[in-house]
Coordinates of C-alpha atoms in Angstrom, one line a residue:
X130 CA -13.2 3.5 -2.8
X131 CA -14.8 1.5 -5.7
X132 CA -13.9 3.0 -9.4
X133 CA -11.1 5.8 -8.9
X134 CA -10.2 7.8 -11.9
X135 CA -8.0 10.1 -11.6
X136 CA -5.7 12.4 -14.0
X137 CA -2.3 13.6 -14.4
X138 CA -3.0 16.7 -16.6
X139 CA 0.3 18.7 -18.1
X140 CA 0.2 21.3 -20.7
X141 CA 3.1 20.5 -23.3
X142 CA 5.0 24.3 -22.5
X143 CA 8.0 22.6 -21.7
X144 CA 9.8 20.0 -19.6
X145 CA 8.4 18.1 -17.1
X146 CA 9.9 19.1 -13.4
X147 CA 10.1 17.6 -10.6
X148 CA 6.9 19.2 -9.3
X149 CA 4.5 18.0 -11.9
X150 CA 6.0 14.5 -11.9
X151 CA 5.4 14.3 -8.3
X152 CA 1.4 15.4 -9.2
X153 CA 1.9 12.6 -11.7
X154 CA 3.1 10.2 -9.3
X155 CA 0.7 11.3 -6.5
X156 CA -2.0 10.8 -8.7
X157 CA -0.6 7.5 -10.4
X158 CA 0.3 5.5 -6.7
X159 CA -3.5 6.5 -5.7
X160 CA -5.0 4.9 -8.5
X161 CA -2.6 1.9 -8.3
X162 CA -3.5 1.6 -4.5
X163 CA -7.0 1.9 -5.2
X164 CA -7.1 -0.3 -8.2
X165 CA -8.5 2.2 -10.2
X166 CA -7.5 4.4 -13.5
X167 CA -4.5 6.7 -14.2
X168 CA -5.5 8.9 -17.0
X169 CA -2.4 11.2 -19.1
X170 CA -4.6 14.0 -20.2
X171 CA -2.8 16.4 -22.4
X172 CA -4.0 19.8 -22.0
X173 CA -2.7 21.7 -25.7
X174 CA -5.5 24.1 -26.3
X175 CA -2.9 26.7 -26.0
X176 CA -1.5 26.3 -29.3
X177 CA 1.0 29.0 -29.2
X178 CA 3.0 27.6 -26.8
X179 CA 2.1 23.6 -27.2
X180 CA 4.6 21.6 -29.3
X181 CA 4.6 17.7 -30.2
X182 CA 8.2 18.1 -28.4
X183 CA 6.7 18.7 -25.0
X184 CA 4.0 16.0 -25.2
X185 CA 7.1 13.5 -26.5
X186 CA 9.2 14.7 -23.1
X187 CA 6.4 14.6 -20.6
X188 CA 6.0 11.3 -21.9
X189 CA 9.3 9.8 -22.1
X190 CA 9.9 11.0 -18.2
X191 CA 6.6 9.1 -17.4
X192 CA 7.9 6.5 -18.9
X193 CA 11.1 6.5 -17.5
X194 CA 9.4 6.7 -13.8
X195 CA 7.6 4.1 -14.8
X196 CA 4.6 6.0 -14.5
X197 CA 2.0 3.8 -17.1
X198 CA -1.0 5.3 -17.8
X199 CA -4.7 3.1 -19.0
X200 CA -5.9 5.8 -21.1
X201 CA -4.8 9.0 -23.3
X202 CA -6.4 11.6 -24.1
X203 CA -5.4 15.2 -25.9
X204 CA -7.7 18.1 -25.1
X205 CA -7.5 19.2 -29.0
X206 CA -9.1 16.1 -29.9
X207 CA -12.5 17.6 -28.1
X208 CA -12.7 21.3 -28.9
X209 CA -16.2 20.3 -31.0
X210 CA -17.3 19.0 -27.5
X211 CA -16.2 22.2 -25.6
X212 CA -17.6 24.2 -27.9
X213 CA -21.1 22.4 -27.9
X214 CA -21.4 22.8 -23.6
X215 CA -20.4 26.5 -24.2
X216 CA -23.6 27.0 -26.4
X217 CA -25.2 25.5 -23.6
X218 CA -24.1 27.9 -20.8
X219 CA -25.0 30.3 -23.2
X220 CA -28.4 29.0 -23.5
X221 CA -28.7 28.6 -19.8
X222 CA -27.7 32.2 -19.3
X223 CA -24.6 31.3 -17.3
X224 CA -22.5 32.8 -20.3
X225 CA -22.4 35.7 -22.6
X226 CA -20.6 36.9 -25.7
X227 CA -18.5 39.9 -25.5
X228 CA -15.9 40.6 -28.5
X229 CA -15.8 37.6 -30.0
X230 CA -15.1 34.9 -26.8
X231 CA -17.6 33.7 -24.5
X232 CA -17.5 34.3 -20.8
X233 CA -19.1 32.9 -17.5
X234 CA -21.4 34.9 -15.3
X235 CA -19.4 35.2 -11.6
X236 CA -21.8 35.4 -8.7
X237 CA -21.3 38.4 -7.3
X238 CA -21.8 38.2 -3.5
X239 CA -21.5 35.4 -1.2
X240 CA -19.0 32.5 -0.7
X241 CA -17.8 29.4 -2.1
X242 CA -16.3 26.9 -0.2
X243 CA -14.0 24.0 -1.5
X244 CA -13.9 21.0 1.1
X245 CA -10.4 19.9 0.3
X246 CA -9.1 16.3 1.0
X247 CA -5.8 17.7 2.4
X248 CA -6.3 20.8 3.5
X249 CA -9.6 20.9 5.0
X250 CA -12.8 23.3 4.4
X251 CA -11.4 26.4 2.4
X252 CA -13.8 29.4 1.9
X253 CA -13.6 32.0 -0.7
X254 CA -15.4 35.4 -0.7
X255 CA -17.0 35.3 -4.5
X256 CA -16.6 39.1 -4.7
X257 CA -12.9 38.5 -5.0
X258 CA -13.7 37.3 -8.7
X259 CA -14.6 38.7 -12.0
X260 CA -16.4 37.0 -15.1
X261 CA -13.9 35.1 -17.1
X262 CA -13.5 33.5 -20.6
X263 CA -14.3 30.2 -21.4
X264 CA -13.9 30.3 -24.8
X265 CA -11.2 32.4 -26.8
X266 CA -12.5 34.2 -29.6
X267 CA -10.6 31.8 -31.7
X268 CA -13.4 29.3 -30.4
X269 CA -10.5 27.4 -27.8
X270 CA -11.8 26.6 -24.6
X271 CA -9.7 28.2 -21.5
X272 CA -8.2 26.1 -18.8
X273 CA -11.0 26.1 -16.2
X274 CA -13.6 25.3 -18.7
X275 CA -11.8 22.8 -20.6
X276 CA -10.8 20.7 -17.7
X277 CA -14.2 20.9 -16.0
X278 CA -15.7 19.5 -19.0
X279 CA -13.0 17.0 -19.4
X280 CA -13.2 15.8 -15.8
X281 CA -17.1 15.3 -15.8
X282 CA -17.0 13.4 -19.3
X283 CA -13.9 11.1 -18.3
X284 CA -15.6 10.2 -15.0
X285 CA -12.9 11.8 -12.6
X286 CA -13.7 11.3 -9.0
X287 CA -10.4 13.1 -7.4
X288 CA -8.7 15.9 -8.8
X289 CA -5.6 16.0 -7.2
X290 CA -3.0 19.0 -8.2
X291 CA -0.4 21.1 -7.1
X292 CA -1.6 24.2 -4.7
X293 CA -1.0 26.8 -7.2
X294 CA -4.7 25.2 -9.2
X295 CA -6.7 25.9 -5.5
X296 CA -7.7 29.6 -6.7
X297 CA -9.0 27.8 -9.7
X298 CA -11.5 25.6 -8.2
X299 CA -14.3 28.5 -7.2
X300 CA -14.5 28.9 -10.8
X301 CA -14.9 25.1 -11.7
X302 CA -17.4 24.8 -9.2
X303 CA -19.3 27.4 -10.6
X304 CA -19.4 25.7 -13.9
X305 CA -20.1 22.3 -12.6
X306 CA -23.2 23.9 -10.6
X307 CA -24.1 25.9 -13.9
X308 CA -24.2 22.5 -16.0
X309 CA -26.0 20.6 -13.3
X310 CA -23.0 17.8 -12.8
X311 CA -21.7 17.0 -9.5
X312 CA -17.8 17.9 -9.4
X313 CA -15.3 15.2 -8.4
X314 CA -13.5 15.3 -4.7
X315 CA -10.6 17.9 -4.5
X316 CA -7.2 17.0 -2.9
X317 CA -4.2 20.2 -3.4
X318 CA -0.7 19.5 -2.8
X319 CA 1.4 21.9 -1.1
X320 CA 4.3 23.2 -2.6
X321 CA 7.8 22.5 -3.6
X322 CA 10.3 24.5 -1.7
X323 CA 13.9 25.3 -2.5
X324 CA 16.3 25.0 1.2
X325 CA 16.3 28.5 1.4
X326 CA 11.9 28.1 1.9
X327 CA 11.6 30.2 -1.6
X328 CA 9.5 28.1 -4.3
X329 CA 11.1 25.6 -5.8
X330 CA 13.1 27.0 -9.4
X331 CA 16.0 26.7 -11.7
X332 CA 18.4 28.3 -9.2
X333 CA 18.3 25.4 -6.4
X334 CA 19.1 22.6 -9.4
X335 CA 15.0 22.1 -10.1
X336 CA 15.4 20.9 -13.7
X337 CA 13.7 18.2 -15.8
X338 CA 13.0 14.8 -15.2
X339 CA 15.0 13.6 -18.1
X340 CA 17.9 16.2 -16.6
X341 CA 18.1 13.8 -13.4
X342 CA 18.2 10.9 -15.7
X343 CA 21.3 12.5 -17.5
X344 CA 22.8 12.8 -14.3
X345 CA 23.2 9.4 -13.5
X346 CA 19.6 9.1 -11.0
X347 CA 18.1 5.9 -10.8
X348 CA 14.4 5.9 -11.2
X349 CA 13.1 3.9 -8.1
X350 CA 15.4 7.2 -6.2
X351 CA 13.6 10.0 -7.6
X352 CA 10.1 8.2 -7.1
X353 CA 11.3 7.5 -3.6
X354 CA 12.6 11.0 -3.3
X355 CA 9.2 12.6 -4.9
X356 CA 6.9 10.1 -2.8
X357 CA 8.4 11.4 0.2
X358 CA 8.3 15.4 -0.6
X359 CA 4.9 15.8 1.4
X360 CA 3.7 12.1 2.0
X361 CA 5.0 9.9 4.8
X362 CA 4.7 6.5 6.3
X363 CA 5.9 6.7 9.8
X364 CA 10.2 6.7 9.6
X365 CA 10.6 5.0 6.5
X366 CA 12.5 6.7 4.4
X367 CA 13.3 3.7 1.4
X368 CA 10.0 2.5 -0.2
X369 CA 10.2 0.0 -2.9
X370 CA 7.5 1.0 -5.8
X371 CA 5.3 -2.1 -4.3
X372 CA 5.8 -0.5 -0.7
X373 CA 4.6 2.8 -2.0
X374 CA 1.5 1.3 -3.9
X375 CA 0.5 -0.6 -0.6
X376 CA 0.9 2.5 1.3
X377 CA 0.1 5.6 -0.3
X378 CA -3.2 7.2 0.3
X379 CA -4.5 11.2 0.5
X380 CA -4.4 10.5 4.8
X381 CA -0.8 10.2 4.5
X382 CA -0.1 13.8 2.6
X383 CA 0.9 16.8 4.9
X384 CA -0.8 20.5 4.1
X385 CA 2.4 22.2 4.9
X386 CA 5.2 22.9 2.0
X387 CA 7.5 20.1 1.4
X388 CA 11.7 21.0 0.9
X389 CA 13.2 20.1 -1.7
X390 CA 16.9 18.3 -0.7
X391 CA 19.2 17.3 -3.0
X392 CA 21.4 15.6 -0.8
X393 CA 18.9 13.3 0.1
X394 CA 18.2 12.5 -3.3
X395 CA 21.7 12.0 -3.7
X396 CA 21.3 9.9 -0.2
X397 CA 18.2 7.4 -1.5
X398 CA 20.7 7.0 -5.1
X399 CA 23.4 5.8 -3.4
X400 CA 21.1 3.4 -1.4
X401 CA 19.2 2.5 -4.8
X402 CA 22.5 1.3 -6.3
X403 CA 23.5 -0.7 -3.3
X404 CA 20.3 -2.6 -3.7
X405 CA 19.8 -2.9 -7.6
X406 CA 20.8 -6.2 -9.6
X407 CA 24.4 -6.0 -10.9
X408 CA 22.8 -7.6 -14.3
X409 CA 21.5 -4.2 -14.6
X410 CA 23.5 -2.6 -12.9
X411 CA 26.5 -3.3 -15.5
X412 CA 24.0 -2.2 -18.7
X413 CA 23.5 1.2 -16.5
X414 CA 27.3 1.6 -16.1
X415 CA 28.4 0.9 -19.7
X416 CA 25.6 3.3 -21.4
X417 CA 27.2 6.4 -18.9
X418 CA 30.7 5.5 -19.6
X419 CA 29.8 5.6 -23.3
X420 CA 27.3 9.1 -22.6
X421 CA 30.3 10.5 -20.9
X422 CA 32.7 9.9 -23.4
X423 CA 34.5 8.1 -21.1
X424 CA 35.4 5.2 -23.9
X425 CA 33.6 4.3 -26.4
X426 CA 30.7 1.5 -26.6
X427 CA 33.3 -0.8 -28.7
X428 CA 35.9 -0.5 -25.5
X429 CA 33.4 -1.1 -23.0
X430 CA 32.3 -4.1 -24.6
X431 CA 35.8 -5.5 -25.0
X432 CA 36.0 -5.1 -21.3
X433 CA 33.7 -8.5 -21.1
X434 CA 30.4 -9.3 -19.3
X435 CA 32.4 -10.3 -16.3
X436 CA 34.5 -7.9 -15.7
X437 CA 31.7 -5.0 -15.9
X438 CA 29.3 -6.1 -13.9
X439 CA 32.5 -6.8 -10.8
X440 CA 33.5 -2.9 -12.2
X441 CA 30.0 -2.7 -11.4
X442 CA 29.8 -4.0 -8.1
X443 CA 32.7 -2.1 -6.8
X444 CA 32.3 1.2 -7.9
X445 CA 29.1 1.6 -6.5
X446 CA 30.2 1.0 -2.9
X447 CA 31.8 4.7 -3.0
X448 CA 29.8 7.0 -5.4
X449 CA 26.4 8.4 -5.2
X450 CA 25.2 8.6 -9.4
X451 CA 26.2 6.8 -12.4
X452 CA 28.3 9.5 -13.5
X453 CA 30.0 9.5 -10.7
X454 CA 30.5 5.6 -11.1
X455 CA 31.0 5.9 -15.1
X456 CA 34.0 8.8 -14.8
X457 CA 35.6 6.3 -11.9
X458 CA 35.4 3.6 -14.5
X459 CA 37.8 5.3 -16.6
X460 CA 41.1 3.4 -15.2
X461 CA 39.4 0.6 -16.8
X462 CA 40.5 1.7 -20.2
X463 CA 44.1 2.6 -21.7
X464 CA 44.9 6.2 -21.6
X465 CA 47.1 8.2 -19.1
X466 CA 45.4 9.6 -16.0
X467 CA 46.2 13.0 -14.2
X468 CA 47.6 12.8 -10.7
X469 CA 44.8 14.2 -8.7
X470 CA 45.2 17.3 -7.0
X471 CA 46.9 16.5 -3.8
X472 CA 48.5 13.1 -4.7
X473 CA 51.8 14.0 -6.1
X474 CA 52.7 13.9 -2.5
X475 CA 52.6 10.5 -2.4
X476 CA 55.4 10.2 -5.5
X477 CA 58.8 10.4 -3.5
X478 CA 62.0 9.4 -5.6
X479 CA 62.5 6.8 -3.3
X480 CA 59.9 4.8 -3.9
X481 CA 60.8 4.4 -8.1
X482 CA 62.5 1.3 -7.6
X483 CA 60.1 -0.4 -5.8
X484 CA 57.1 0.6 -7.9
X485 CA 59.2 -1.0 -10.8
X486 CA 60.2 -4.2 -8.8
X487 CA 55.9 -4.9 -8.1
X488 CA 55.7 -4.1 -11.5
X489 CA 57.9 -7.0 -12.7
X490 CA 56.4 -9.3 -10.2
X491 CA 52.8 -8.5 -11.0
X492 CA 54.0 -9.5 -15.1
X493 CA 55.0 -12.9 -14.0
X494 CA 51.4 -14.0 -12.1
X495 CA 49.4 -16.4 -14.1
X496 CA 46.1 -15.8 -12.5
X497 CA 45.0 -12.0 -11.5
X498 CA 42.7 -12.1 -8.6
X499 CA 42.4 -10.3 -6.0
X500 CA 44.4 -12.9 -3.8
X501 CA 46.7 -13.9 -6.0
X502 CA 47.9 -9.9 -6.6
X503 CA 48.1 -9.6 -2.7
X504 CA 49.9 -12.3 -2.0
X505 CA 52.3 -11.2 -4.8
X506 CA 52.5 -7.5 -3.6
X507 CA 52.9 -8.3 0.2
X508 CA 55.9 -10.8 -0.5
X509 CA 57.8 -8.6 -2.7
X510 CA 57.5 -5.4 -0.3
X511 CA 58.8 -8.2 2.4
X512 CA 61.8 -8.8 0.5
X513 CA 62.3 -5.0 -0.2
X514 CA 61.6 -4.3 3.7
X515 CA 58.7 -2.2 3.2
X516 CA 55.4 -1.9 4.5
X517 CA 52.3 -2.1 2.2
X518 CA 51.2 1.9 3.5
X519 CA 54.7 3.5 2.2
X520 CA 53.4 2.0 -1.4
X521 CA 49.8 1.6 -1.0
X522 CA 48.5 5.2 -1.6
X523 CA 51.5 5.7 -4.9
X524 CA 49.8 2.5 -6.4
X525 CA 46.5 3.3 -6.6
X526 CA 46.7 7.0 -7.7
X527 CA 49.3 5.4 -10.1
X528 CA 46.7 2.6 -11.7
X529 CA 43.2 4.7 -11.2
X530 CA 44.2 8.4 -10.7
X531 CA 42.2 8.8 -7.8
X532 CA 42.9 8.8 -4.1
X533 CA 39.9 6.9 -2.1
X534 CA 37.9 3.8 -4.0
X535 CA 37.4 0.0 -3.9
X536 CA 39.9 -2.1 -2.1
X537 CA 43.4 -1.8 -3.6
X538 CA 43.5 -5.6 -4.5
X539 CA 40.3 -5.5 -5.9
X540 CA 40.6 -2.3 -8.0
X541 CA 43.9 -4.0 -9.3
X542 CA 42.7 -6.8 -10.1
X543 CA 40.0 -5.1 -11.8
X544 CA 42.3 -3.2 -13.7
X545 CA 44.1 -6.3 -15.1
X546 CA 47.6 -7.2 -15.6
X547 CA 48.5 -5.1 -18.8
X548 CA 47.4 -1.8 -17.3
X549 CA 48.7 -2.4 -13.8
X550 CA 52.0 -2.9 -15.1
X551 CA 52.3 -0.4 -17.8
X552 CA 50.6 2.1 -15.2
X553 CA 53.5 1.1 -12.4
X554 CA 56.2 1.2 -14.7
X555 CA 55.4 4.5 -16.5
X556 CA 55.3 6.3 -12.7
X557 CA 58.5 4.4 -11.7
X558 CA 59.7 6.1 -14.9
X559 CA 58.4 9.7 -14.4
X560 CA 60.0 9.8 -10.3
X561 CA 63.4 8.5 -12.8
X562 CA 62.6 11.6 -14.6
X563 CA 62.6 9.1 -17.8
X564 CA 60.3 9.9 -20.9
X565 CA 56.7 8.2 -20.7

């Protein structure tokens, strides 16, 4: 297919969800694969709910997706042209004036049939319909008229949209046909479905783009995640955004409802950690701990390049977002932790002493590696004729108030000497029933 065009088209109401970024993204991987033009159309002729915060959202989670667009466009910059093709549908006799707004002469018998891309030949009985505005009385143009006007002029040669738009497309046809312009090709994406099979909405956690960037999603994820909510490639589940490019075309996209699962977003974030470059990685994990008010951007920096980016490395293995990985950061600062629900089980009287004897030999090690901490933990608990599991579990709710994470060594080491020992020392002092 030589010269694509195609359009992402939002009005700036409110947010942008997960369901118009994956129109977006639809729209955007089939240019890309086609080496054709992804166009951000805003559509604010609705200027009582349109604000300049909307258009600023939509595109910042573009952005974010990584989503780049070759040309902009904002419908309110082309009323004068609007206005000038409803004069001639009113010339032609396809339109009339009735109380101040212009509206379009529906055929009144007979079909119309839309030959979709995805879901095949789809006939409507034209008696269904009524005439409807084109133009408001305050001389706007209405959503099927603007965007049939827009579409011809930009050069669009696949609409592709969410479902909900296929009710619509009678209507543009009838205005293409009226102006004498052949219409582009039509491709309508199923819906978004919540687990329970109900459209997708607020209630099963269907909230902004920039809402699943709050909570710690990478962006490769969600344009994994979004790719495969009604396109597929075989098994694959991970595609890299070069994969998807390569891959995606209109052949690929089911007609039946896709579900929405969080858990498998959560699943493909997990994965997207594992695989992205701890360089980045480490800037990712510092601006959460900060967001999270886990410390502050001056204590994470005192932490060292180093030392973040093995944080980093670690914490990734065992949590899913990066708030999960930013609030099991927070042993890396001073503070006192809580005991975690469940763990004071682990703090028997008996095992004071020896928490403060590890404590004393972790002080006296020169070098704080992983090996150097083992080696120094495994020989003391030999001369104390104890076994590392009678201490193990004590120690690292002690150090990082939580019960699973990295290896012990590791997350010790991690912690570094000062915190280990005050850490140690202050539980050896609570099972004493001392004063922290």
């Amino acid at each position: 297919m030589s010269n694509v065009r195609v359009r992402f088209a939002p009005s700036p109401t409110g947010y942008l969800h997960v369901g118009g970024a994956r129109t977006a993204l639809f729209n955007w991987l089939f240019a890309r694969h086609h080496g054709g033009t992804f166009i951000l159309r805003i559509e604010d002729t609705d200027r009582t709910r349109s604000t300049e915060e909307a258009i600023d959202q939509i595109k910042e989670s573009l952005s974010w997706l990584g989503l780049d667009w070759d040309e902009y466009y904002r419908q309110t910059d082309r009323l004068e042209r609007h206005r000038e093709i409803a004069e001639e549908l009113l010339a032609k006799g396809a339109a009339y004036e009735s109380e101040g707004a212009v509206w379009f002469r529906a055929p009144r018998s007979g079909t119309t049939a839309v030959e979709d891309l995805i879901l095949g030949r789809v006939e409507f009985s034209n008696s269904e319909f009524k005439d409807f505005v084109i133009l408001r009385s305050d001389r706007t143009p209405t959503y099927n008229f603007a965007c049939v006007v827009d579409d011809h002029d930009m050069g669009m040669t696949h609409v592709i949209r969410g479902d909900e738009h296929l009710n619509n497309t009678p209507k543009q046809l009838w205005i293409y046909e009226a102006l004498g312009w052949d219409p582009p090709a039509f491709a309508h994406i199923p819906l978004i479905l919540g687990p329970d099979r109900t459209k997708l909405s607020k209630r099963h956690g269907a909230v902004s783009v920039l809402e699943y960037r709050r909570r710690g999603f990478l962006p490769e994820a969600l344009v994994n995640f979004l790719a495969r909510l009604g396109w597929s490639r075989g098994d694959q589940e991970i595609f890299t955004r070069e994969e998807l490019i390569r891959h995606f075309d209109l052949d690929g996209v089911r007609s039946s409802a896709a579900v929405f699962d969080e858990a498998k977003l959560l699943w493909l974030n997990h994965e997207w950690l594992k695989r992205t470059d701890p360089e980045r990685l480490a800037d990712l994990l510092a601006e959460y701990i900060v967001q999270e008010g886990v410390a502050t951007r001056e204590a994470v920096a005192a932490l060292g390049r180093e030392r973040l980016m093995r944080a980093a490395e670690l914490l990734r293995e065992r949590n899913k977002t990066l708030v999960d990985m930013a609030h099991a950061a927070r042993f890396l600062f001073p503070g006192e932790l809580p005991v975690p629900e469940g763990a004071e089980k682990f703090f028997v009287p008996e095992i004071a002493a020896p928490l403060e004897e590890i404590a004393a030999a972790l002080e006296g090690l020169e070098e704080f590696t992983p090996q150097a901490v083992e080696e120094c933990i495994r020989g003391k608990l030999a001369e104390l004729g104890l076994k590392l599991k009678q201490v193990a579990q004590p120690i690292r709710v002690a150090v990082s108030g939580r019960t699973v994470g990295p290896g012990l060594f590791d997350l010790l080491a991690l912690a570094g000497k000062e915190l280990v020992v005050g850490r140690l020392r202050a539980a050896s002092r609570r099972l004493r029933g001392g004063v922290e």
